[in-house]
Coordinates of C-alpha atoms in Angstrom, one line a residue:
X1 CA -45.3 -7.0 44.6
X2 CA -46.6 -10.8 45.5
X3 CA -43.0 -11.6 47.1
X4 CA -42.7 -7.9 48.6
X5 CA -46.4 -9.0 50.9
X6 CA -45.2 -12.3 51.8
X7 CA -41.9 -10.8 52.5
X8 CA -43.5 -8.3 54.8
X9 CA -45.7 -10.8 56.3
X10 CA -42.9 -13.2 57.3
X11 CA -41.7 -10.0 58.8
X12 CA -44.6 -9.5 60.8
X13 CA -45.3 -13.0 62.2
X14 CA -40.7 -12.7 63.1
X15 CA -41.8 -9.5 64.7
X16 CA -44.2 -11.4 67.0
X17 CA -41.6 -14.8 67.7
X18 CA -40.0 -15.2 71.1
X19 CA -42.2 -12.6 72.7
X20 CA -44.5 -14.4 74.8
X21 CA -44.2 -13.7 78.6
X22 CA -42.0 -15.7 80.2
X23 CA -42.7 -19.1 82.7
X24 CA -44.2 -18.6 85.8
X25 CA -47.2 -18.2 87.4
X26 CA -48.7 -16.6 84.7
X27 CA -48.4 -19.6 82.7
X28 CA -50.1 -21.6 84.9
X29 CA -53.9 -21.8 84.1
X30 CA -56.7 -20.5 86.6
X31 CA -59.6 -22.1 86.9
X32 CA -61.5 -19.6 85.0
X33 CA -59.5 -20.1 81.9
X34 CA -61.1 -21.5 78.0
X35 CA -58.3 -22.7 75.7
X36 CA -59.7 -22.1 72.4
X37 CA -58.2 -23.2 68.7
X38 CA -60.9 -21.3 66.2
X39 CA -63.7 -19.1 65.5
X40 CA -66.7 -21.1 67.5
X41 CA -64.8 -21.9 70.3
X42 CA -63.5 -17.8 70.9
X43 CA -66.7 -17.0 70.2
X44 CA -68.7 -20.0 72.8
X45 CA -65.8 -19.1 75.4
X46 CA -66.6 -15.4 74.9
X47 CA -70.6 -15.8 75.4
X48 CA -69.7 -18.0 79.2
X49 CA -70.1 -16.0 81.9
X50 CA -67.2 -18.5 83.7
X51 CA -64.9 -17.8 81.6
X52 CA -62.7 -14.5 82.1
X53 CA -59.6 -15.8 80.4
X54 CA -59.9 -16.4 76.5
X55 CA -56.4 -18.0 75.4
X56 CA -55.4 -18.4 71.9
X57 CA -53.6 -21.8 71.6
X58 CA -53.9 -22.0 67.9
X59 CA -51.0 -20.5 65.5
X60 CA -54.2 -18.6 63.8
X61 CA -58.1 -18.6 65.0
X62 CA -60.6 -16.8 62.2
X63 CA -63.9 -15.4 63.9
X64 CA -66.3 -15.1 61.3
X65 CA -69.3 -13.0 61.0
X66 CA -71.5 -16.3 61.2
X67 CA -69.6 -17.5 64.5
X68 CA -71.3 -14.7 66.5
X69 CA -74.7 -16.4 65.7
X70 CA -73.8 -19.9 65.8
X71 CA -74.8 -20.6 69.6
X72 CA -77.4 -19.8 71.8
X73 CA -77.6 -16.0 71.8
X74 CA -78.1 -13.5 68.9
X75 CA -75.5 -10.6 68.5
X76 CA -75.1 -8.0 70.1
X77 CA -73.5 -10.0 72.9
X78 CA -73.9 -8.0 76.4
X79 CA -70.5 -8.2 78.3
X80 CA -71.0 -8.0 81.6
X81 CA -67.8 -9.2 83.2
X82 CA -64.0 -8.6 82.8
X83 CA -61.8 -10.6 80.3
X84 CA -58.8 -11.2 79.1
X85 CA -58.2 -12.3 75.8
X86 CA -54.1 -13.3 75.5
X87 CA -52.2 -15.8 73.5
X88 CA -51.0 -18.6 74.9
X89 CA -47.7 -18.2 76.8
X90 CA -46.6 -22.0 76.0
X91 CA -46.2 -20.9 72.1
X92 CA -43.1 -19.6 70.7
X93 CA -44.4 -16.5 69.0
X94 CA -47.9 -14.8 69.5
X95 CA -50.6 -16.3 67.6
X96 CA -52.8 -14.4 64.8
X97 CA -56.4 -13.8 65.8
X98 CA -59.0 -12.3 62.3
X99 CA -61.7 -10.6 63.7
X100 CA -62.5 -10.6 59.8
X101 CA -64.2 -7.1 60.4
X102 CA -67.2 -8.0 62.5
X103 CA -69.3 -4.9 62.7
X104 CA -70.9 -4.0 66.1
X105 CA -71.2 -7.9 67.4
X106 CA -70.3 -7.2 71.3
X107 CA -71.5 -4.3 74.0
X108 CA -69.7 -3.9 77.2
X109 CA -71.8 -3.0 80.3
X110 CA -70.6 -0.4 82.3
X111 CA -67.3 0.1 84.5
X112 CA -66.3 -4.0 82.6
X113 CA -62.9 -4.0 81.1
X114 CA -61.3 -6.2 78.4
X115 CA -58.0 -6.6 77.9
X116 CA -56.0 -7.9 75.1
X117 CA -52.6 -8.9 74.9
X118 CA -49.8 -11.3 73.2
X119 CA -51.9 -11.2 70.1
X120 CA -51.1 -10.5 66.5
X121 CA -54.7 -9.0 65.5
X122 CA -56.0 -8.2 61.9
X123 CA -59.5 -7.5 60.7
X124 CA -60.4 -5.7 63.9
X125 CA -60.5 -2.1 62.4
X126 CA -61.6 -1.7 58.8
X127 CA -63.3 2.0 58.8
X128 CA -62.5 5.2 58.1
X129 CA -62.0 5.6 61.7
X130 CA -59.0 7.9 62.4
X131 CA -59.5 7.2 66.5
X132 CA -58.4 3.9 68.6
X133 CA -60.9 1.4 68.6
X134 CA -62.5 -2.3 67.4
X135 CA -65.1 -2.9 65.3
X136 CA -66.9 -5.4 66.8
X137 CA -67.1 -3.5 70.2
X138 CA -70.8 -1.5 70.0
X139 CA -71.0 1.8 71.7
X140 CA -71.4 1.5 75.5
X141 CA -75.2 3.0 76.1
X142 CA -76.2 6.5 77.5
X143 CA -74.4 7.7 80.3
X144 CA -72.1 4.0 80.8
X145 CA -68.2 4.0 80.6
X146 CA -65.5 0.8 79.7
X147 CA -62.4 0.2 79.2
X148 CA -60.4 -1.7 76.7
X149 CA -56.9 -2.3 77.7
X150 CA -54.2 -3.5 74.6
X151 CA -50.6 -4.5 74.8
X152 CA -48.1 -5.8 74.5
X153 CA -49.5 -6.9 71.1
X154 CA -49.4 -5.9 67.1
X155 CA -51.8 -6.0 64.3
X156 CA -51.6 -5.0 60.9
X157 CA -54.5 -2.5 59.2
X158 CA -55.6 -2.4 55.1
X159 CA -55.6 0.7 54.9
X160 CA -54.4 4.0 56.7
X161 CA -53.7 7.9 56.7
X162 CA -50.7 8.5 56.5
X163 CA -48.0 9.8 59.3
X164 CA -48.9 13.5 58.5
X165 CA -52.3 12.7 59.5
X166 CA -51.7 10.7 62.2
X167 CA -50.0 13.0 63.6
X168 CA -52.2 15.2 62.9
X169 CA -55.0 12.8 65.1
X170 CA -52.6 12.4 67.9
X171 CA -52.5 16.5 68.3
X172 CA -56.3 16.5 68.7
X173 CA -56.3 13.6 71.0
X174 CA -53.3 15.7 73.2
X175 CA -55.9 18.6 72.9
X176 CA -58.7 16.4 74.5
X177 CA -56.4 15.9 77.4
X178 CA -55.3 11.7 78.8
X179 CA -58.3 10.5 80.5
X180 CA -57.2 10.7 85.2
X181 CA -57.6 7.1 85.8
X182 CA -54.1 6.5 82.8
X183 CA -51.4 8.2 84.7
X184 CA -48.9 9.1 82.2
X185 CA -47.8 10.5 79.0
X186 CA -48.8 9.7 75.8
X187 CA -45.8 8.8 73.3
X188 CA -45.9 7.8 69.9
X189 CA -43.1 6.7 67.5
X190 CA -43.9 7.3 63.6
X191 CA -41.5 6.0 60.7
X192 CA -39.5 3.1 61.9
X193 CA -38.1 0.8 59.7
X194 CA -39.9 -1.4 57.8
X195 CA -40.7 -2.9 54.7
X196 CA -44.6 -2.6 54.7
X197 CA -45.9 0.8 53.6
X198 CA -46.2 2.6 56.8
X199 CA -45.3 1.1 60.4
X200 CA -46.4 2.9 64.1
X201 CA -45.2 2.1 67.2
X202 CA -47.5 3.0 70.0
X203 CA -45.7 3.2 73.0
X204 CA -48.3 4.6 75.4
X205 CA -51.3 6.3 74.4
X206 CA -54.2 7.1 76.6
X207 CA -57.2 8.1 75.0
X208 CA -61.5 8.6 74.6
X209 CA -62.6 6.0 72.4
X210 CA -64.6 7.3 69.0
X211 CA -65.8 5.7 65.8
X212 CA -66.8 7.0 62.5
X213 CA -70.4 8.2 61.5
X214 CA -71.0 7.9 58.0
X215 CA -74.1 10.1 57.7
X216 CA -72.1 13.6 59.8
X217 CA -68.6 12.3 58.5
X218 CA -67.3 13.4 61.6
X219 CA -65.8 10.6 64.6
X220 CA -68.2 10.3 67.7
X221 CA -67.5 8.9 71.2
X222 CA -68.0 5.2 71.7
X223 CA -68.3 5.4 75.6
X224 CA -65.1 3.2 75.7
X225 CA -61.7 4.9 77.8
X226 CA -58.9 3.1 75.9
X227 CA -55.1 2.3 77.1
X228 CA -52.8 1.3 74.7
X229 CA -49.3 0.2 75.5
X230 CA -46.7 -1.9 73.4
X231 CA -48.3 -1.7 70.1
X232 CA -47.0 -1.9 66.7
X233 CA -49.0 -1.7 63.6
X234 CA -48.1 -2.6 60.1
X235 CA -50.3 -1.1 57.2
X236 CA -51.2 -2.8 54.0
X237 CA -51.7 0.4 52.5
X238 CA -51.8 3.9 52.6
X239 CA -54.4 6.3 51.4
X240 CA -52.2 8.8 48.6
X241 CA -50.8 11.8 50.4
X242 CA -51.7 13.9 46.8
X243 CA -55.2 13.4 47.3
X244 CA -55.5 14.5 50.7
X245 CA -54.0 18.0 49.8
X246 CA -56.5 18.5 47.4
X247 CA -59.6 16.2 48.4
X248 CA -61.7 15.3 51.2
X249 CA -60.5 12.5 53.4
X250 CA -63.0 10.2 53.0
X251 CA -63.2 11.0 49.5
X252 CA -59.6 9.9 48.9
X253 CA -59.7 7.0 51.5
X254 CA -62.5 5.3 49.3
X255 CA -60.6 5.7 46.2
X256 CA -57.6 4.4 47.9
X257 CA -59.9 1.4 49.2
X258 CA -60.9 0.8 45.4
X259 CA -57.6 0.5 44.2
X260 CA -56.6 -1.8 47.0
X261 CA -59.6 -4.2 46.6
X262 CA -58.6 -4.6 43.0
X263 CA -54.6 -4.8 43.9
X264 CA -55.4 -7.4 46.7
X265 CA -58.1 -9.9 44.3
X266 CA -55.2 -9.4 41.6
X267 CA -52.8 -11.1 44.5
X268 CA -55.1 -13.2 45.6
X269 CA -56.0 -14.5 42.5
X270 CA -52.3 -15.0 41.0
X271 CA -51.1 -16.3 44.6
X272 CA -53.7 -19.2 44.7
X273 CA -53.1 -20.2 41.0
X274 CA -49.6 -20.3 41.5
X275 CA -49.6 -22.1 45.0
X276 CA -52.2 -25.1 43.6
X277 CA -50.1 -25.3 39.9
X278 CA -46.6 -25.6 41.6
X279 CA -48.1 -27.8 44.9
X280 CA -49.5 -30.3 41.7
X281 CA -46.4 -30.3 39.8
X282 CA -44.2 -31.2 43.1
X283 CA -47.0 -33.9 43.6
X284 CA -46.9 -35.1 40.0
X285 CA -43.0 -35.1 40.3
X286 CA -43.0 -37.4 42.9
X287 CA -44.9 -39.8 41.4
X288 CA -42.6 -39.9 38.4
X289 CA -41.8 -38.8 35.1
X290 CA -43.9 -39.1 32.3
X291 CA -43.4 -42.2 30.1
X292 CA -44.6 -44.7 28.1
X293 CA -47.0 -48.0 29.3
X294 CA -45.3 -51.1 28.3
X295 CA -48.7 -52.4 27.6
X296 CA -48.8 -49.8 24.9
X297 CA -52.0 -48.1 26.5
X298 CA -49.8 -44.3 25.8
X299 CA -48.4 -41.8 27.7
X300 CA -49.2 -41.2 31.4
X301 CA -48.3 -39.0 34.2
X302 CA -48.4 -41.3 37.0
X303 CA -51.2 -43.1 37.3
X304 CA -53.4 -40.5 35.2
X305 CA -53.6 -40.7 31.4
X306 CA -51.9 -37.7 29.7
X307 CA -54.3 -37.8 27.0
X308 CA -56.9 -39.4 25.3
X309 CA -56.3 -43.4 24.4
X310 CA -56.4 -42.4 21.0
X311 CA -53.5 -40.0 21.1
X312 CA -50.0 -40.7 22.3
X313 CA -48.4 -39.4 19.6
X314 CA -47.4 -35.9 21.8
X315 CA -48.2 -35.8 25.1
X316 CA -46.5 -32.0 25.8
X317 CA -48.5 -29.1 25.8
X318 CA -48.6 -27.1 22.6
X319 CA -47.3 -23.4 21.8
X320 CA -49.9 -21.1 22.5
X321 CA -52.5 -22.8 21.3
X322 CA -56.9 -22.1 23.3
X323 CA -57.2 -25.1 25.0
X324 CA -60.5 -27.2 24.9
X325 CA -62.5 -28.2 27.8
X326 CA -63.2 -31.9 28.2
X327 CA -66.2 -33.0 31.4
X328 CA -67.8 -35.9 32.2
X329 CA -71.2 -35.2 32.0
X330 CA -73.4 -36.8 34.7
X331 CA -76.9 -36.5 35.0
X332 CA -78.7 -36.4 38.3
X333 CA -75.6 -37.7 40.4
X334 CA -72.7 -35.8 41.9
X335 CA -69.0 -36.4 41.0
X336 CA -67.2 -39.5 42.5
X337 CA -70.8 -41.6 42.5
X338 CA -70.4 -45.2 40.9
X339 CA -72.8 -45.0 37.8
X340 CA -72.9 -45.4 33.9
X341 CA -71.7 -42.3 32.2
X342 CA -73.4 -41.4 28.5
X343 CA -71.8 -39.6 26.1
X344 CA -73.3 -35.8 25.2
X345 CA -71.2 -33.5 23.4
X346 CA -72.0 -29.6 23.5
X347 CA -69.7 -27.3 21.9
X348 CA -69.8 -23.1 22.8
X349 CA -67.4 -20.1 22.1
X350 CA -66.0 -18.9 25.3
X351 CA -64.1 -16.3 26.5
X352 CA -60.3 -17.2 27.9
X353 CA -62.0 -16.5 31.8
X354 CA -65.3 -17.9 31.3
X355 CA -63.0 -21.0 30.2
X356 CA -61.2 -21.0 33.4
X357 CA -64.1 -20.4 35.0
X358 CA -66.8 -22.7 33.6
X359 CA -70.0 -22.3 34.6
X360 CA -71.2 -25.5 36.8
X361 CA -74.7 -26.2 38.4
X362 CA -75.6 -29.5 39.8
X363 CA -77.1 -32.3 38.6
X364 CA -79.7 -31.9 35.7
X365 CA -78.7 -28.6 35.4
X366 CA -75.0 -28.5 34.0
X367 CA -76.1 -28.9 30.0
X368 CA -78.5 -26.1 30.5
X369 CA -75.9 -24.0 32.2
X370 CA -73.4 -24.3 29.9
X371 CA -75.3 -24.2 27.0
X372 CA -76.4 -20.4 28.3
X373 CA -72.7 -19.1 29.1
X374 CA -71.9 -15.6 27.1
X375 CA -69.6 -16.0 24.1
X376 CA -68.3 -11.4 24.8
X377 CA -64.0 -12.6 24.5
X378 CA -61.4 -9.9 25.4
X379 CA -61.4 -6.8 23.2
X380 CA -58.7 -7.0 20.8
X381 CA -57.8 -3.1 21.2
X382 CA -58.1 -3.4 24.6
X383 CA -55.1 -1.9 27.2
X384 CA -51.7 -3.2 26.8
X385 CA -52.3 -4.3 30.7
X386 CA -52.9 -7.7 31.6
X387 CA -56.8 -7.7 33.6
X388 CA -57.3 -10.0 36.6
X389 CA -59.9 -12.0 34.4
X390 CA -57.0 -12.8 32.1
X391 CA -54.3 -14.2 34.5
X392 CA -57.3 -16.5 35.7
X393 CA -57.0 -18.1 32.5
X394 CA -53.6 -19.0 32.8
X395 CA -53.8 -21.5 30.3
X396 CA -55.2 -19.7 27.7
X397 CA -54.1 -17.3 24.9
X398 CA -54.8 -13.7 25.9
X399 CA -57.0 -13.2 22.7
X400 CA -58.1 -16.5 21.8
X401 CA -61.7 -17.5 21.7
X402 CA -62.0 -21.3 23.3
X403 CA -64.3 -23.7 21.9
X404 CA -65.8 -25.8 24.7
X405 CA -66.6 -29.5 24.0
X406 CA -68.4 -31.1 26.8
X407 CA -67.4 -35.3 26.0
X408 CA -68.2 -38.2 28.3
X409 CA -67.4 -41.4 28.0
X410 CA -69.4 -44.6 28.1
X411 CA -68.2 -47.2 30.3
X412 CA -65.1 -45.9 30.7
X413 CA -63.7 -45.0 27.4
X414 CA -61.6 -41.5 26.7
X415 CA -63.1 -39.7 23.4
X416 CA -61.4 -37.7 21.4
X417 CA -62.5 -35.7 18.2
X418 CA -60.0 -35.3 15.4
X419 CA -57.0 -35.9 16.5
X420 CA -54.9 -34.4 14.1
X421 CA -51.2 -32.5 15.0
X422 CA -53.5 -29.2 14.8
X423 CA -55.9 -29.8 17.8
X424 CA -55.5 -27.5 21.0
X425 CA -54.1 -28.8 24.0
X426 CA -57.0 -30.0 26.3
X427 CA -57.7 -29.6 30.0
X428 CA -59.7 -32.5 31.3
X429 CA -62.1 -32.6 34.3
X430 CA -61.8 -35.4 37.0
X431 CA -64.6 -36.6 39.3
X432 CA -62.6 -35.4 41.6
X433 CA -63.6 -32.3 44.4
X434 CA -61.3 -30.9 46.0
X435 CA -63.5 -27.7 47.2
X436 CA -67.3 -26.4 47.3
X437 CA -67.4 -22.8 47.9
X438 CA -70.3 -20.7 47.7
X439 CA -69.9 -19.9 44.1
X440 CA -69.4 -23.2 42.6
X441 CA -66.8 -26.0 43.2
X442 CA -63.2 -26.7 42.5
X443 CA -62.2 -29.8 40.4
X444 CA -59.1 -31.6 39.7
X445 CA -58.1 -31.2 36.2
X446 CA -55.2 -32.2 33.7
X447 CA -53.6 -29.8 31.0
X448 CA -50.7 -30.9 29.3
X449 CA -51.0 -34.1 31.3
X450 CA -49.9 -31.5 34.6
X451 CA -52.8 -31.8 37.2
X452 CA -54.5 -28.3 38.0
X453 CA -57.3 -27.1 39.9
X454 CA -60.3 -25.6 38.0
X455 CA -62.9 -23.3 39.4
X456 CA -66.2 -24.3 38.2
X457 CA -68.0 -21.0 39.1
X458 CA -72.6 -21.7 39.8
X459 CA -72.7 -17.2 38.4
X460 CA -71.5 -15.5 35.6
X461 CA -71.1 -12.3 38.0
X462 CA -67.6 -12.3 39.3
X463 CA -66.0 -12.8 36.1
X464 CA -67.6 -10.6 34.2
X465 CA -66.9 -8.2 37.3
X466 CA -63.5 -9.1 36.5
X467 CA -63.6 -8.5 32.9
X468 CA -65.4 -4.8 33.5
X469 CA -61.8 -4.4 35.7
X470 CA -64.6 -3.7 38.0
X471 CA -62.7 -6.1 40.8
X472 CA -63.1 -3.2 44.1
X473 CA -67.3 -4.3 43.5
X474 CA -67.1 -7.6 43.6
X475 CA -68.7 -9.1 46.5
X476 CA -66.5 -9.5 49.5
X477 CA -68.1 -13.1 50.6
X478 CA -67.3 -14.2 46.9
X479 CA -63.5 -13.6 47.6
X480 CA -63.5 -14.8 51.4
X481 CA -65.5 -18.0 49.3
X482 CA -62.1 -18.1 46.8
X483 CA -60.0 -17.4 49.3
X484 CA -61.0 -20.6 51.6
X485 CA -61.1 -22.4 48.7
X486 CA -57.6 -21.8 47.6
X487 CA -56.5 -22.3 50.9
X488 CA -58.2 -25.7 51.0
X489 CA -56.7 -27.2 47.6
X490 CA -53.3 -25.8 49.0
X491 CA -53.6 -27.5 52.3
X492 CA -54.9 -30.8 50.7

């Protein structure tokens, strides 16, 4: 499934190569024009009123939520002139803009028109809405008429109705009539080939914009007359056809969302562990093989002590076998600081993800924290399937209880308790960062003397979400939080 996505998505962003408009005068900038390369400068270029040319010149630009408030104006920003917002025409494919779902951020005033074009867009329609439209476009007020203007472009959706009801939508709009000032016909093409779930080709398709109201579950106008030429879209998902014949469409289109949330933290999760464990190995590689100090100080992996001082005897990982959690404790100072380290020891059963996930605070606050985590391990009747919780653990046995030991060394000097040929394989925290999120940090490691990354999570909540296979609840800034932060180690 994790090679079929990235399979898809490779076919997406080959979909979008060679397709900018070719060199002329449209390449040449007006005066008018903002280059912009992420979320605060779409969104500062978007709030000038100078500036009626927003170009992408980045590969990808993420608006955020938080970008729309960042300047001097509070959302809902009034447009009250034209724009166009196009990707650069000096890039070899068409760059990737995430609107990242921003609900009801911009208003356009009346007769203004925005156009969009040479884009690859995601995040810009994330609703039950089963009508053309974006999310962060408001409702034009009583009585006032826009017009959004797309293509040539493509995007990709989460999750969709399938072609039946699609087609179904397009009879209604055809019953409604093309809005006079689109000359035209409205054509589009259902089914092409592809190897995401569901692909549509809009080829021309003049329409009255609407958007979904929760409260009457019905669509209602949005004020906007939208033109859409040129545009394919790729779905991530499709709601079951089953459920529709039996069940009410928004019914079946939140249970269909549940079961993609949990698919997609499932991907997320195994995608990021598997990016940052193979990007350390290659980096360990490189720095060579592991082997033995002629000084007779033991085994190392580079520069980086497989193991303890005290042990050197065996320096691979062992079969199977709940690791143990090894920190350096520091009170009142933050990792990477230049001070005296003291030795406190704190030893608690954990569960296999509360392992991989251990609980850190800051300062002061880390002994307390872990002294407070919940022992509740895996259920050993529990389903034959493997829960998102557990592949976090990647380390660890899938029904082992962990014993944590919290060791830090004085001046310097590795610890170890017995260190007979019984004793788990350890993972070992370095003072070393390499991302805060909003949940806690991520910290370099060593298991097996391999380097990994360890999520340190500040809440018990998304783990135990986790465990409770509970993953569509989870909060969605927690896994935007993970998400970054994955991203990050990768890119580092």
């Amino acid at each position: 499934m994790l090679v079929f996505t990235l399979g898809c998505w490779q076919s997406a962003q080959a979909f979008t190569a060679g397709t900018s408009p070719p060199g002329g005068p449209e390449t040449q900038l007006p005066s008018d024009v903002s280059n912009v390369k992420n979320g605060p400068e779409f969104v500062a270029a978007f709030a000038n009123p100078s500036v009626r040319y927003l170009r992408i010149s980045s590969p990808e630009v993420n608006v955020l939520f938080s970008d729309w408030g960042s300047g001097d104006f509070k959302p809902p920003l009034v447009l009250k002139r034209d724009i166009v917002i196009e990707g650069n025409p000096e890039m070899p494919y068409w760059p990737t803009i995430n609107l990242r779902d921003a609900p009801g951020v911009v208003r356009m005033a009346h007769n203004v028109t925005m156009t969009v074009r040479h884009v690859f867009a995601s995040g810009f329609r994330d609703n039950p809405t089963r009508a053309p439209g974006l999310d962060f476009l408001l409702p034009t007020l009583q009585g006032e008429i826009a017009y959004l203007l797309v293509g040539p472009a493509a995007g990709n959706i989460s999750l969709c109705f399938p072609n039946d009801f699609q087609i179904l939508d397009f009879g209604l709009l055809e019953q409604m009539g093309r809005p006079s000032m689109f000359p035209g016909r409205n054509e589009i093409r259902y089914n092409e080939s592809q190897c995401w779930p569901q692909k549509t080709r809009v080829v021309d398709l003049a329409a009255e914009g609407a958007d979904y109201d929760i409260t009457r579950d019905m669509n209602t106008p949005n004020g906007l007359m939208i033109h859409l030429m040129n545009l394919t879209l790729f779905c991530d998902a499709v709601v079951d056809p089953k459920c529709l014949k039996k069940g009410e469409p928004l019914v079946c289109y939140l249970e269909a969302r549940k079961k993609y949330l949990a698919l997609r933290t499932l991907l997320l999760v195994v995608a990021g562990l598997l990016a940052v464990a193979g990007w350390r190995r290659c980096r360990q590689q490189r720095r060579g093989k592991v082997y033995e100090d002629s000084d007779g100080e033991g085994a190392r992996c580079g520069a980086i002590p497989c193991r303890g001082d005290d042990d050197t005897k065996n320096v691979e990982p062992q079969k199977a076998a709940a690791p143990v959690i090894k920190r350096d404790e520091q009170t009142g100072v933050t990792f990477g600081e230049d001070h005296e380290l003291h030795a406190v020891r704190h030893e608690q059963k954990l569960s296999a993800p509360a392992a991989a996930g251990l609980n850190a605070g800051k300062g002061a606050d880390l002994p307390a924290r872990e002294k407070s985590l919940d022992g509740g391990g895996t259920p050993k009747d529990a389903p034959g399937k493997k829960e998102p919780s557990q592949l976090l653990a990647a380390v660890a046995d899938d029904e082992a209880t962990e014993e944590l030991k919290t060791i830090a060394p004085k001046n310097g000097d590795a610890v170890e308790d017995g260190s007979s040929g019984t004793e788990p394989p350890t993972v070992e925290l370095l003072p070393v960062v390499l991302g805060k999120g909003g949940f806690g940090r991520v910290v370099e490691g060593l298991y097996g003397g391999r380097r990994v990354a360890v999520k340190l999570l500040a809440s018990d909540v998304p783990f135990e979400v986790l465990q409770q296979q509970k993953a569509d609840s989870m909060p969605n800034n927690f896994l935007k939080s993970f998400e970054q932060e994955m991203q990050a180690c990768i890119a580092a």
